[in-house]
Amino acid sequence: MMTISISPTLRDIRFNLPAHNVTHWHKDGMNVSQYLNTMSLFLPVGERFFIKSVRLFRKQVTDKALLKSMSAFIGQEAMHGREHDELNKLLEQSGTPAKAQEKIVERLLDFAQRVAPPEHQLAATISLEHLTGLLADSLLNNPDSLDGSDERYSAMWRWHAYEETEHKAVAFDVYQHVMGNNLNAYLLRCFWLVTATSIYFALQYPFYIENVRRQNGMRDVKGWIKGVNFLWGKPGLKRQCVGAWLDWFKPGFHPWDHDNRHHLEKFEELLKPVLNNDPEYQAADAAMS
Ligand SMILES: [Fe+2]
Ligand SMILES: [Fe+2]
């Protein structure tokens, strides 16, 4: 099988998201905005967990290229955490119970770190990286899922999706390096994908519903239809992940079996409003301040 090796790049980009439209920045309205915002509540605490899990194995990795990728992975996740922390602060100010929901996730991950052996923590990390990698691919495959929304929020999600694609195999490569290619490694990662996906769904949907309720959206049938369509209908970002999610259970699976390197050629295009100080972006910025 062809081996694809991508070395991630550390980038320090700030998005300075506007506060006034934090609960309705998406073109489909509040419901879809709150869905994506709810996902953001999992990210800083989740990414800190990934960083710690990968760091646990630094001394066991001797391959220089992999060590370099691990450093870039850690740096990228730290930058994602910083920017999503900014978004989550805005959410708290908007009346979304961001801190309370983040705390629940944080407690759960702290508990996992206290009781789970390091290889279980790494297996949970690669499983969650599989989920983020698939969602990132879906988002990049469907540019119209963000087109027409607030440019800063869209740019931030596209940047995150881009870097998740770039580093999607790093933690997995660390796992293979330390665990080897054997039945135990396979069963452990299968167990954790099922467990991590179940826990994520069991928390995310109640949080999302509560965050829509806080914006008085429980009876907004059109809003719910848009939310369901966004995830499971058309474009159906989650629906499009199902097949690739199942590929994890193939014994020789590797994240780059899904070769989506073509997304990595689009950095300039994706981040144009931020990188080039697009006049439209600046005008919108000036109008906000
Ligand atoms: Fe990330
Ligand atoms: Fe990641």
mmCIF file with all atom_site columns, C-alpha atoms in Angstrom, residues 54-255:
data_model
loop_
_atom_site.group_PDB
_atom_site.id
_atom_site.type_symbol
_atom_site.label_atom_id
_atom_site.label_alt_id
_atom_site.label_comp_id
_atom_site.label_asym_id
_atom_site.label_entity_id
_atom_site.label_seq_id
_atom_site.pdbx_PDB_ins_code
_atom_site.Cartn_x
_atom_site.Cartn_y
_atom_site.Cartn_z
_atom_site.occupancy
_atom_site.B_iso_or_equiv
_atom_site.pdbx_formal_charge
_atom_site.auth_seq_id
_atom_site.auth_comp_id
_atom_site.auth_asym_id
_atom_site.auth_atom_id
_atom_site.pdbx_PDB_model_num
ATOM 1   C CA . VAL A 1 54  ? 0.418   12.127 22.741 1.00 0.00 ? 54  VAL A CA 1
ATOM 2   C CA . ARG A 1 55  ? 2.980   13.668 25.122 1.00 0.00 ? 55  ARG A CA 1
ATOM 3   C CA . LEU A 1 56  ? 2.831   10.540 27.276 1.00 0.00 ? 56  LEU A CA 1
ATOM 4   C CA . PHE A 1 57  ? 4.593   8.669  24.473 1.00 0.00 ? 57  PHE A CA 1
ATOM 5   C CA . ARG A 1 58  ? 7.200   11.216 23.434 1.00 0.00 ? 58  ARG A CA 1
ATOM 6   C CA . LYS A 1 59  ? 10.070  9.287  25.000 1.00 0.00 ? 59  LYS A CA 1
ATOM 7   C CA . GLN A 1 60  ? 9.079   6.077  23.262 1.00 0.00 ? 60  GLN A CA 1
ATOM 8   C CA . VAL A 1 61  ? 9.253   7.595  19.793 1.00 0.00 ? 61  VAL A CA 1
ATOM 9   C CA . THR A 1 62  ? 12.655  7.558  18.136 1.00 0.00 ? 62  THR A CA 1
ATOM 10  C CA . ASP A 1 63  ? 11.666  8.419  14.573 1.00 0.00 ? 63  ASP A CA 1
ATOM 11  C CA . LYS A 1 64  ? 12.748  12.043 13.955 1.00 0.00 ? 64  LYS A CA 1
ATOM 12  C CA . ALA A 1 65  ? 10.081  12.797 11.349 1.00 0.00 ? 65  ALA A CA 1
ATOM 13  C CA . LEU A 1 66  ? 7.365   11.493 13.668 1.00 0.00 ? 66  LEU A CA 1
ATOM 14  C CA . LEU A 1 67  ? 8.727   13.532 16.582 1.00 0.00 ? 67  LEU A CA 1
ATOM 15  C CA . LYS A 1 68  ? 8.586   16.647 14.392 1.00 0.00 ? 68  LYS A CA 1
ATOM 16  C CA . SER A 1 69  ? 5.002   15.853 13.404 1.00 0.00 ? 69  SER A CA 1
ATOM 17  C CA . MET A 1 70  ? 4.096   15.301 17.068 1.00 0.00 ? 70  MET A CA 1
ATOM 18  C CA . SER A 1 71  ? 5.380   18.772 17.963 1.00 0.00 ? 71  SER A CA 1
ATOM 19  C CA . ALA A 1 72  ? 3.401   20.333 15.112 1.00 0.00 ? 72  ALA A CA 1
ATOM 20  C CA . PHE A 1 73  ? 0.304   18.325 16.121 1.00 0.00 ? 73  PHE A CA 1
ATOM 21  C CA . ILE A 1 74  ? 0.601   19.588 19.703 1.00 0.00 ? 74  ILE A CA 1
ATOM 22  C CA . GLY A 1 75  ? 1.092   23.157 18.477 1.00 0.00 ? 75  GLY A CA 1
ATOM 23  C CA . GLN A 1 76  ? -1.859  22.997 16.088 1.00 0.00 ? 76  GLN A CA 1
ATOM 24  C CA . GLU A 1 77  ? -4.206  21.593 18.728 1.00 0.00 ? 77  GLU A CA 1
ATOM 25  C CA . ALA A 1 78  ? -3.065  24.283 21.179 1.00 0.00 ? 78  ALA A CA 1
ATOM 26  C CA . MET A 1 79  ? -3.897  27.008 18.605 1.00 0.00 ? 79  MET A CA 1
ATOM 27  C CA . HIS A 1 80  ? -7.304  25.422 17.940 1.00 0.00 ? 80  HIS A CA 1
ATOM 28  C CA . GLY A 1 81  ? -7.963  25.362 21.677 1.00 0.00 ? 81  GLY A CA 1
ATOM 29  C CA . ARG A 1 82  ? -7.019  29.034 22.003 1.00 0.00 ? 82  ARG A CA 1
ATOM 30  C CA . GLU A 1 83  ? -9.347  30.179 19.214 1.00 0.00 ? 83  GLU A CA 1
ATOM 31  C CA . HIS A 1 84  ? -12.236 27.957 20.312 1.00 0.00 ? 84  HIS A CA 1
ATOM 32  C CA . ASP A 1 85  ? -11.791 29.237 23.874 1.00 0.00 ? 85  ASP A CA 1
ATOM 33  C CA . GLU A 1 86  ? -12.438 32.733 22.475 1.00 0.00 ? 86  GLU A CA 1
ATOM 34  C CA . LEU A 1 87  ? -15.590 31.505 20.752 1.00 0.00 ? 87  LEU A CA 1
ATOM 35  C CA . ASN A 1 88  ? -16.730 29.685 23.885 1.00 0.00 ? 88  ASN A CA 1
ATOM 36  C CA . LYS A 1 89  ? -16.340 32.876 25.949 1.00 0.00 ? 89  LYS A CA 1
ATOM 37  C CA . LEU A 1 90  ? -18.636 34.674 23.506 1.00 0.00 ? 90  LEU A CA 1
ATOM 38  C CA . LEU A 1 91  ? -21.131 31.823 23.826 1.00 0.00 ? 91  LEU A CA 1
ATOM 39  C CA . GLU A 1 92  ? -21.141 32.105 27.614 1.00 0.00 ? 92  GLU A CA 1
ATOM 40  C CA . GLN A 1 93  ? -21.862 35.841 27.292 1.00 0.00 ? 93  GLN A CA 1
ATOM 41  C CA . SER A 1 94  ? -24.740 35.085 24.902 1.00 0.00 ? 94  SER A CA 1
ATOM 42  C CA . GLY A 1 95  ? -26.596 32.991 27.498 1.00 0.00 ? 95  GLY A CA 1
ATOM 43  C CA . THR A 1 96  ? -25.384 29.596 26.258 1.00 0.00 ? 96  THR A CA 1
ATOM 44  C CA . PRO A 1 97  ? -24.232 27.514 29.271 1.00 0.00 ? 97  PRO A CA 1
ATOM 45  C CA . ALA A 1 98  ? -20.780 27.070 27.746 1.00 0.00 ? 98  ALA A CA 1
ATOM 46  C CA . LYS A 1 99  ? -18.776 26.893 30.976 1.00 0.00 ? 99  LYS A CA 1
ATOM 47  C CA . ALA A 1 100 ? -21.113 24.356 32.590 1.00 0.00 ? 100 ALA A CA 1
ATOM 48  C CA . GLN A 1 101 ? -21.082 22.092 29.540 1.00 0.00 ? 101 GLN A CA 1
ATOM 49  C CA . GLU A 1 102 ? -17.312 22.369 29.106 1.00 0.00 ? 102 GLU A CA 1
ATOM 50  C CA . LYS A 1 103 ? -16.898 21.467 32.767 1.00 0.00 ? 103 LYS A CA 1
ATOM 51  C CA . ILE A 1 104 ? -18.844 18.215 32.283 1.00 0.00 ? 104 ILE A CA 1
ATOM 52  C CA . VAL A 1 105 ? -16.585 17.205 29.379 1.00 0.00 ? 105 VAL A CA 1
ATOM 53  C CA . GLU A 1 106 ? -13.466 18.279 31.271 1.00 0.00 ? 106 GLU A CA 1
ATOM 54  C CA . ARG A 1 107 ? -14.404 16.228 34.345 1.00 0.00 ? 107 ARG A CA 1
ATOM 55  C CA . LEU A 1 108 ? -14.987 13.172 32.206 1.00 0.00 ? 108 LEU A CA 1
ATOM 56  C CA . LEU A 1 109 ? -11.626 13.537 30.454 1.00 0.00 ? 109 LEU A CA 1
ATOM 57  C CA . ASP A 1 110 ? -9.810  14.227 33.737 1.00 0.00 ? 110 ASP A CA 1
ATOM 58  C CA . PHE A 1 111 ? -11.350 11.047 35.113 1.00 0.00 ? 111 PHE A CA 1
ATOM 59  C CA . ALA A 1 112 ? -10.167 9.108  32.032 1.00 0.00 ? 112 ALA A CA 1
ATOM 60  C CA . GLN A 1 113 ? -6.672  10.483 32.542 1.00 0.00 ? 113 GLN A CA 1
ATOM 61  C CA . ARG A 1 114 ? -6.638  9.406  36.170 1.00 0.00 ? 114 ARG A CA 1
ATOM 62  C CA . VAL A 1 115 ? -7.917  5.866  35.705 1.00 0.00 ? 115 VAL A CA 1
ATOM 63  C CA . ALA A 1 116 ? -7.148  4.764  32.126 1.00 0.00 ? 116 ALA A CA 1
ATOM 64  C CA . PRO A 1 117 ? -3.726  3.351  31.209 1.00 0.00 ? 117 PRO A CA 1
ATOM 65  C CA . PRO A 1 118 ? -1.741  5.560  28.767 1.00 0.00 ? 118 PRO A CA 1
ATOM 66  C CA . GLU A 1 119 ? -2.376  3.290  25.765 1.00 0.00 ? 119 GLU A CA 1
ATOM 67  C CA . HIS A 1 120 ? -6.133  3.543  26.394 1.00 0.00 ? 120 HIS A CA 1
ATOM 68  C CA . GLN A 1 121 ? -5.857  7.338  26.482 1.00 0.00 ? 121 GLN A CA 1
ATOM 69  C CA . LEU A 1 122 ? -3.990  7.290  23.180 1.00 0.00 ? 122 LEU A CA 1
ATOM 70  C CA . ALA A 1 123 ? -6.542  4.876  21.677 1.00 0.00 ? 123 ALA A CA 1
ATOM 71  C CA . ALA A 1 124 ? -9.337  7.273  22.759 1.00 0.00 ? 124 ALA A CA 1
ATOM 72  C CA . THR A 1 125 ? -7.389  10.145 21.195 1.00 0.00 ? 125 THR A CA 1
ATOM 73  C CA . ILE A 1 126 ? -6.927  8.440  17.824 1.00 0.00 ? 126 ILE A CA 1
ATOM 74  C CA . SER A 1 127 ? -10.625 7.499  17.842 1.00 0.00 ? 127 SER A CA 1
ATOM 75  C CA . LEU A 1 128 ? -11.688 11.088 18.470 1.00 0.00 ? 128 LEU A CA 1
ATOM 76  C CA . GLU A 1 129 ? -9.178  12.253 15.860 1.00 0.00 ? 129 GLU A CA 1
ATOM 77  C CA . HIS A 1 130 ? -10.890 9.847  13.450 1.00 0.00 ? 130 HIS A CA 1
ATOM 78  C CA . LEU A 1 131 ? -14.202 11.603 14.163 1.00 0.00 ? 131 LEU A CA 1
ATOM 79  C CA . THR A 1 132 ? -12.751 15.095 13.765 1.00 0.00 ? 132 THR A CA 1
ATOM 80  C CA . GLY A 1 133 ? -10.864 14.046 10.621 1.00 0.00 ? 133 GLY A CA 1
ATOM 81  C CA . LEU A 1 134 ? -14.070 12.725 9.042  1.00 0.00 ? 134 LEU A CA 1
ATOM 82  C CA . LEU A 1 135 ? -16.109 15.789 9.945  1.00 0.00 ? 135 LEU A CA 1
ATOM 83  C CA . ALA A 1 136 ? -13.315 17.996 8.627  1.00 0.00 ? 136 ALA A CA 1
ATOM 84  C CA . ASP A 1 137 ? -13.358 16.094 5.337  1.00 0.00 ? 137 ASP A CA 1
ATOM 85  C CA . SER A 1 138 ? -17.142 16.486 5.102  1.00 0.00 ? 138 SER A CA 1
ATOM 86  C CA . LEU A 1 139 ? -16.905 20.212 5.747  1.00 0.00 ? 139 LEU A CA 1
ATOM 87  C CA . LEU A 1 140 ? -14.189 20.681 3.118  1.00 0.00 ? 140 LEU A CA 1
ATOM 88  C CA . ASN A 1 141 ? -16.033 18.474 0.610  1.00 0.00 ? 141 ASN A CA 1
ATOM 89  C CA . ASN A 1 142 ? -19.119 20.681 0.978  1.00 0.00 ? 142 ASN A CA 1
ATOM 90  C CA . PRO A 1 143 ? -17.956 24.284 0.771  1.00 0.00 ? 143 PRO A CA 1
ATOM 91  C CA . ASP A 1 144 ? -21.585 25.382 0.365  1.00 0.00 ? 144 ASP A CA 1
ATOM 92  C CA . SER A 1 145 ? -22.254 24.155 3.913  1.00 0.00 ? 145 SER A CA 1
ATOM 93  C CA . LEU A 1 146 ? -20.567 27.390 5.073  1.00 0.00 ? 146 LEU A CA 1
ATOM 94  C CA . ASP A 1 147 ? -20.807 29.681 2.026  1.00 0.00 ? 147 ASP A CA 1
ATOM 95  C CA . GLY A 1 148 ? -22.991 32.697 2.756  1.00 0.00 ? 148 GLY A CA 1
ATOM 96  C CA . SER A 1 149 ? -22.381 32.541 6.541  1.00 0.00 ? 149 SER A CA 1
ATOM 97  C CA . ASP A 1 150 ? -20.353 35.085 8.554  1.00 0.00 ? 150 ASP A CA 1
ATOM 98  C CA . GLU A 1 151 ? -16.899 35.033 6.956  1.00 0.00 ? 151 GLU A CA 1
ATOM 99  C CA . ARG A 1 152 ? -14.919 35.038 10.179 1.00 0.00 ? 152 ARG A CA 1
ATOM 100 C CA . TYR A 1 153 ? -16.750 32.093 11.702 1.00 0.00 ? 153 TYR A CA 1
ATOM 101 C CA . SER A 1 154 ? -16.584 30.224 8.381  1.00 0.00 ? 154 SER A CA 1
ATOM 102 C CA . ALA A 1 155 ? -12.862 30.925 8.049  1.00 0.00 ? 155 ALA A CA 1
ATOM 103 C CA . MET A 1 156 ? -12.229 29.623 11.540 1.00 0.00 ? 156 MET A CA 1
ATOM 104 C CA . TRP A 1 157 ? -14.082 26.366 10.927 1.00 0.00 ? 157 TRP A CA 1
ATOM 105 C CA . ARG A 1 158 ? -12.341 25.922 7.568  1.00 0.00 ? 158 ARG A CA 1
ATOM 106 C CA . TRP A 1 159 ? -8.924  26.553 9.118  1.00 0.00 ? 159 TRP A CA 1
ATOM 107 C CA . HIS A 1 160 ? -9.665  23.990 11.808 1.00 0.00 ? 160 HIS A CA 1
ATOM 108 C CA . ALA A 1 161 ? -10.931 21.456 9.233  1.00 0.00 ? 161 ALA A CA 1
ATOM 109 C CA . TYR A 1 162 ? -7.831  22.058 7.109  1.00 0.00 ? 162 TYR A CA 1
ATOM 110 C CA . GLU A 1 163 ? -5.411  21.433 9.974  1.00 0.00 ? 163 GLU A CA 1
ATOM 111 C CA . GLU A 1 164 ? -7.382  18.419 11.236 1.00 0.00 ? 164 GLU A CA 1
ATOM 112 C CA . THR A 1 165 ? -6.905  16.957 7.759  1.00 0.00 ? 165 THR A CA 1
ATOM 113 C CA . GLU A 1 166 ? -3.227  17.845 7.741  1.00 0.00 ? 166 GLU A CA 1
ATOM 114 C CA . HIS A 1 167 ? -2.515  16.118 11.073 1.00 0.00 ? 167 HIS A CA 1
ATOM 115 C CA . LYS A 1 168 ? -5.170  13.370 10.961 1.00 0.00 ? 168 LYS A CA 1
ATOM 116 C CA . ALA A 1 169 ? -2.617  10.540 11.004 1.00 0.00 ? 169 ALA A CA 1
ATOM 117 C CA . VAL A 1 170 ? -0.110  11.885 13.553 1.00 0.00 ? 170 VAL A CA 1
ATOM 118 C CA . ALA A 1 171 ? -1.610  10.422 16.745 1.00 0.00 ? 171 ALA A CA 1
ATOM 119 C CA . PHE A 1 172 ? -2.457  7.248  14.797 1.00 0.00 ? 172 PHE A CA 1
ATOM 120 C CA . ASP A 1 173 ? 1.179   6.888  13.701 1.00 0.00 ? 173 ASP A CA 1
ATOM 121 C CA . VAL A 1 174 ? 2.309   7.321  17.324 1.00 0.00 ? 174 VAL A CA 1
ATOM 122 C CA . TYR A 1 175 ? -0.172  4.605  18.322 1.00 0.00 ? 175 TYR A CA 1
ATOM 123 C CA . GLN A 1 176 ? 1.129   2.217  15.669 1.00 0.00 ? 176 GLN A CA 1
ATOM 124 C CA . HIS A 1 177 ? 4.717   3.052  16.582 1.00 0.00 ? 177 HIS A CA 1
ATOM 125 C CA . VAL A 1 178 ? 4.253   2.172  20.246 1.00 0.00 ? 178 VAL A CA 1
ATOM 126 C CA . MET A 1 179 ? 1.566   -0.530 19.999 1.00 0.00 ? 179 MET A CA 1
ATOM 127 C CA . GLY A 1 180 ? 2.667   -2.278 16.818 1.00 0.00 ? 180 GLY A CA 1
ATOM 128 C CA . ASN A 1 181 ? 0.355   -3.952 14.322 1.00 0.00 ? 181 ASN A CA 1
ATOM 129 C CA . ASN A 1 182 ? -1.215  -6.698 16.366 1.00 0.00 ? 182 ASN A CA 1
ATOM 130 C CA . LEU A 1 183 ? -4.601  -7.963 17.502 1.00 0.00 ? 183 LEU A CA 1
ATOM 131 C CA . ASN A 1 184 ? -4.409  -6.166 20.840 1.00 0.00 ? 184 ASN A CA 1
ATOM 132 C CA . ALA A 1 185 ? -3.767  -2.802 19.149 1.00 0.00 ? 185 ALA A CA 1
ATOM 133 C CA . TYR A 1 186 ? -6.622  -3.448 16.708 1.00 0.00 ? 186 TYR A CA 1
ATOM 134 C CA . LEU A 1 187 ? -9.159  -4.452 19.376 1.00 0.00 ? 187 LEU A CA 1
ATOM 135 C CA . LEU A 1 188 ? -8.247  -1.551 21.627 1.00 0.00 ? 188 LEU A CA 1
ATOM 136 C CA . ARG A 1 189 ? -8.744  1.050  18.902 1.00 0.00 ? 189 ARG A CA 1
ATOM 137 C CA . CYS A 1 190 ? -12.048 -0.587 17.839 1.00 0.00 ? 190 CYS A CA 1
ATOM 138 C CA . PHE A 1 191 ? -13.296 -0.584 21.433 1.00 0.00 ? 191 PHE A CA 1
ATOM 139 C CA . TRP A 1 192 ? -12.397 3.071  21.808 1.00 0.00 ? 192 TRP A CA 1
ATOM 140 C CA . LEU A 1 193 ? -13.972 4.236  18.570 1.00 0.00 ? 193 LEU A CA 1
ATOM 141 C CA . VAL A 1 194 ? -17.323 2.748  19.618 1.00 0.00 ? 194 VAL A CA 1
ATOM 142 C CA . THR A 1 195 ? -16.978 4.035  23.192 1.00 0.00 ? 195 THR A CA 1
ATOM 143 C CA . ALA A 1 196 ? -15.768 7.528  22.259 1.00 0.00 ? 196 ALA A CA 1
ATOM 144 C CA . THR A 1 197 ? -18.423 7.972  19.548 1.00 0.00 ? 197 THR A CA 1
ATOM 145 C CA . SER A 1 198 ? -21.195 6.840  21.921 1.00 0.00 ? 198 SER A CA 1
ATOM 146 C CA . ILE A 1 199 ? -20.075 9.164  24.725 1.00 0.00 ? 199 ILE A CA 1
ATOM 147 C CA . TYR A 1 200 ? -19.664 12.072 22.315 1.00 0.00 ? 200 TYR A CA 1
ATOM 148 C CA . PHE A 1 201 ? -23.158 11.623 20.876 1.00 0.00 ? 201 PHE A CA 1
ATOM 149 C CA . ALA A 1 202 ? -24.695 11.063 24.321 1.00 0.00 ? 202 ALA A CA 1
ATOM 150 C CA . LEU A 1 203 ? -23.344 14.433 25.493 1.00 0.00 ? 203 LEU A CA 1
ATOM 151 C CA . GLN A 1 204 ? -23.448 16.464 22.324 1.00 0.00 ? 204 GLN A CA 1
ATOM 152 C CA . TYR A 1 205 ? -27.132 16.081 21.441 1.00 0.00 ? 205 TYR A CA 1
ATOM 153 C CA . PRO A 1 206 ? -28.540 17.035 24.877 1.00 0.00 ? 206 PRO A CA 1
ATOM 154 C CA . PHE A 1 207 ? -26.128 20.016 24.974 1.00 0.00 ? 207 PHE A CA 1
ATOM 155 C CA . TYR A 1 208 ? -27.193 21.077 21.474 1.00 0.00 ? 208 TYR A CA 1
ATOM 156 C CA . ILE A 1 209 ? -30.907 20.841 22.371 1.00 0.00 ? 209 ILE A CA 1
ATOM 157 C CA . GLU A 1 210 ? -30.336 22.863 25.544 1.00 0.00 ? 210 GLU A CA 1
ATOM 158 C CA . ASN A 1 211 ? -28.363 25.484 23.608 1.00 0.00 ? 211 ASN A CA 1
ATOM 159 C CA . VAL A 1 212 ? -31.197 25.829 21.094 1.00 0.00 ? 212 VAL A CA 1
ATOM 160 C CA . ARG A 1 213 ? -33.707 26.062 23.981 1.00 0.00 ? 213 ARG A CA 1
ATOM 161 C CA . ARG A 1 214 ? -31.696 28.924 25.543 1.00 0.00 ? 214 ARG A CA 1
ATOM 162 C CA . GLN A 1 215 ? -32.289 30.857 22.309 1.00 0.00 ? 215 GLN A CA 1
ATOM 163 C CA . ASN A 1 216 ? -36.044 30.079 22.408 1.00 0.00 ? 216 ASN A CA 1
ATOM 164 C CA . GLY A 1 217 ? -35.750 27.756 19.441 1.00 0.00 ? 217 GLY A CA 1
ATOM 165 C CA . MET A 1 218 ? -37.536 24.633 20.709 1.00 0.00 ? 218 MET A CA 1
ATOM 166 C CA . ARG A 1 219 ? -40.703 25.306 18.698 1.00 0.00 ? 219 ARG A CA 1
ATOM 167 C CA . ASP A 1 220 ? -38.935 26.538 15.598 1.00 0.00 ? 220 ASP A CA 1
ATOM 168 C CA . VAL A 1 221 ? -39.781 23.578 13.363 1.00 0.00 ? 221 VAL A CA 1
ATOM 169 C CA . LYS A 1 222 ? -38.074 25.095 10.320 1.00 0.00 ? 222 LYS A CA 1
ATOM 170 C CA . GLY A 1 223 ? -34.917 25.571 12.407 1.00 0.00 ? 223 GLY A CA 1
ATOM 171 C CA . TRP A 1 224 ? -34.917 21.908 13.470 1.00 0.00 ? 224 TRP A CA 1
ATOM 172 C CA . ILE A 1 225 ? -35.473 20.780 9.871  1.00 0.00 ? 225 ILE A CA 1
ATOM 173 C CA . LYS A 1 226 ? -32.454 22.841 8.844  1.00 0.00 ? 226 LYS A CA 1
ATOM 174 C CA . GLY A 1 227 ? -30.426 21.323 11.689 1.00 0.00 ? 227 GLY A CA 1
ATOM 175 C CA . VAL A 1 228 ? -31.377 17.751 10.775 1.00 0.00 ? 228 VAL A CA 1
ATOM 176 C CA . ASN A 1 229 ? -30.712 18.404 7.098  1.00 0.00 ? 229 ASN A CA 1
ATOM 177 C CA . PHE A 1 230 ? -27.342 19.945 7.825  1.00 0.00 ? 230 PHE A CA 1
ATOM 178 C CA . LEU A 1 231 ? -26.238 16.795 9.644  1.00 0.00 ? 231 LEU A CA 1
ATOM 179 C CA . TRP A 1 232 ? -28.202 13.903 8.196  1.00 0.00 ? 232 TRP A CA 1
ATOM 180 C CA . GLY A 1 233 ? -30.047 15.105 5.069  1.00 0.00 ? 233 GLY A CA 1
ATOM 181 C CA . LYS A 1 234 ? -28.617 17.544 2.575  1.00 0.00 ? 234 LYS A CA 1
ATOM 182 C CA . PRO A 1 235 ? -25.711 18.328 2.733  1.00 0.00 ? 235 PRO A CA 1
ATOM 183 C CA . GLY A 1 236 ? -25.724 15.797 5.600  1.00 0.00 ? 236 GLY A CA 1
ATOM 184 C CA . LEU A 1 237 ? -22.247 16.357 7.014  1.00 0.00 ? 237 LEU A CA 1
ATOM 185 C CA . LYS A 1 238 ? -22.533 13.438 9.430  1.00 0.00 ? 238 LYS A CA 1
ATOM 186 C CA . ARG A 1 239 ? -24.386 11.184 6.976  1.00 0.00 ? 239 ARG A CA 1
ATOM 187 C CA . GLN A 1 240 ? -21.426 11.501 4.620  1.00 0.00 ? 240 GLN A CA 1
ATOM 188 C CA . CYS A 1 241 ? -19.051 10.235 7.338  1.00 0.00 ? 241 CYS A CA 1
ATOM 189 C CA . VAL A 1 242 ? -20.770 6.924  8.044  1.00 0.00 ? 242 VAL A CA 1
ATOM 190 C CA . GLY A 1 243 ? -18.913 4.780  5.468  1.00 0.00 ? 243 GLY A CA 1
ATOM 191 C CA . ALA A 1 244 ? -15.517 6.221  6.361  1.00 0.00 ? 244 ALA A CA 1
ATOM 192 C CA . TRP A 1 245 ? -16.285 5.796  10.084 1.00 0.00 ? 245 TRP A CA 1
ATOM 193 C CA . LEU A 1 246 ? -16.844 2.068  9.469  1.00 0.00 ? 246 LEU A CA 1
ATOM 194 C CA . ASP A 1 247 ? -13.556 1.732  7.571  1.00 0.00 ? 247 ASP A CA 1
ATOM 195 C CA . TRP A 1 248 ? -11.837 2.018  10.956 1.00 0.00 ? 248 TRP A CA 1
ATOM 196 C CA . PHE A 1 249 ? -12.821 -1.604 11.607 1.00 0.00 ? 249 PHE A CA 1
ATOM 197 C CA . LYS A 1 250 ? -10.736 -2.901 8.675  1.00 0.00 ? 250 LYS A CA 1
ATOM 198 C CA . PRO A 1 251 ? -7.721  -4.532 10.336 1.00 0.00 ? 251 PRO A CA 1
ATOM 199 C CA . GLY A 1 252 ? -5.060  -2.693 8.307  1.00 0.00 ? 252 GLY A CA 1
ATOM 200 C CA . PHE A 1 253 ? -6.790  0.695  8.344  1.00 0.00 ? 253 PHE A CA 1
ATOM 201 C CA . HIS A 1 254 ? -4.735  3.904  8.229  1.00 0.00 ? 254 HIS A CA 1
ATOM 202 C CA . PRO A 1 255 ? -6.220  7.465  8.148  1.00 0.00 ? 255 PRO A CA 1
#
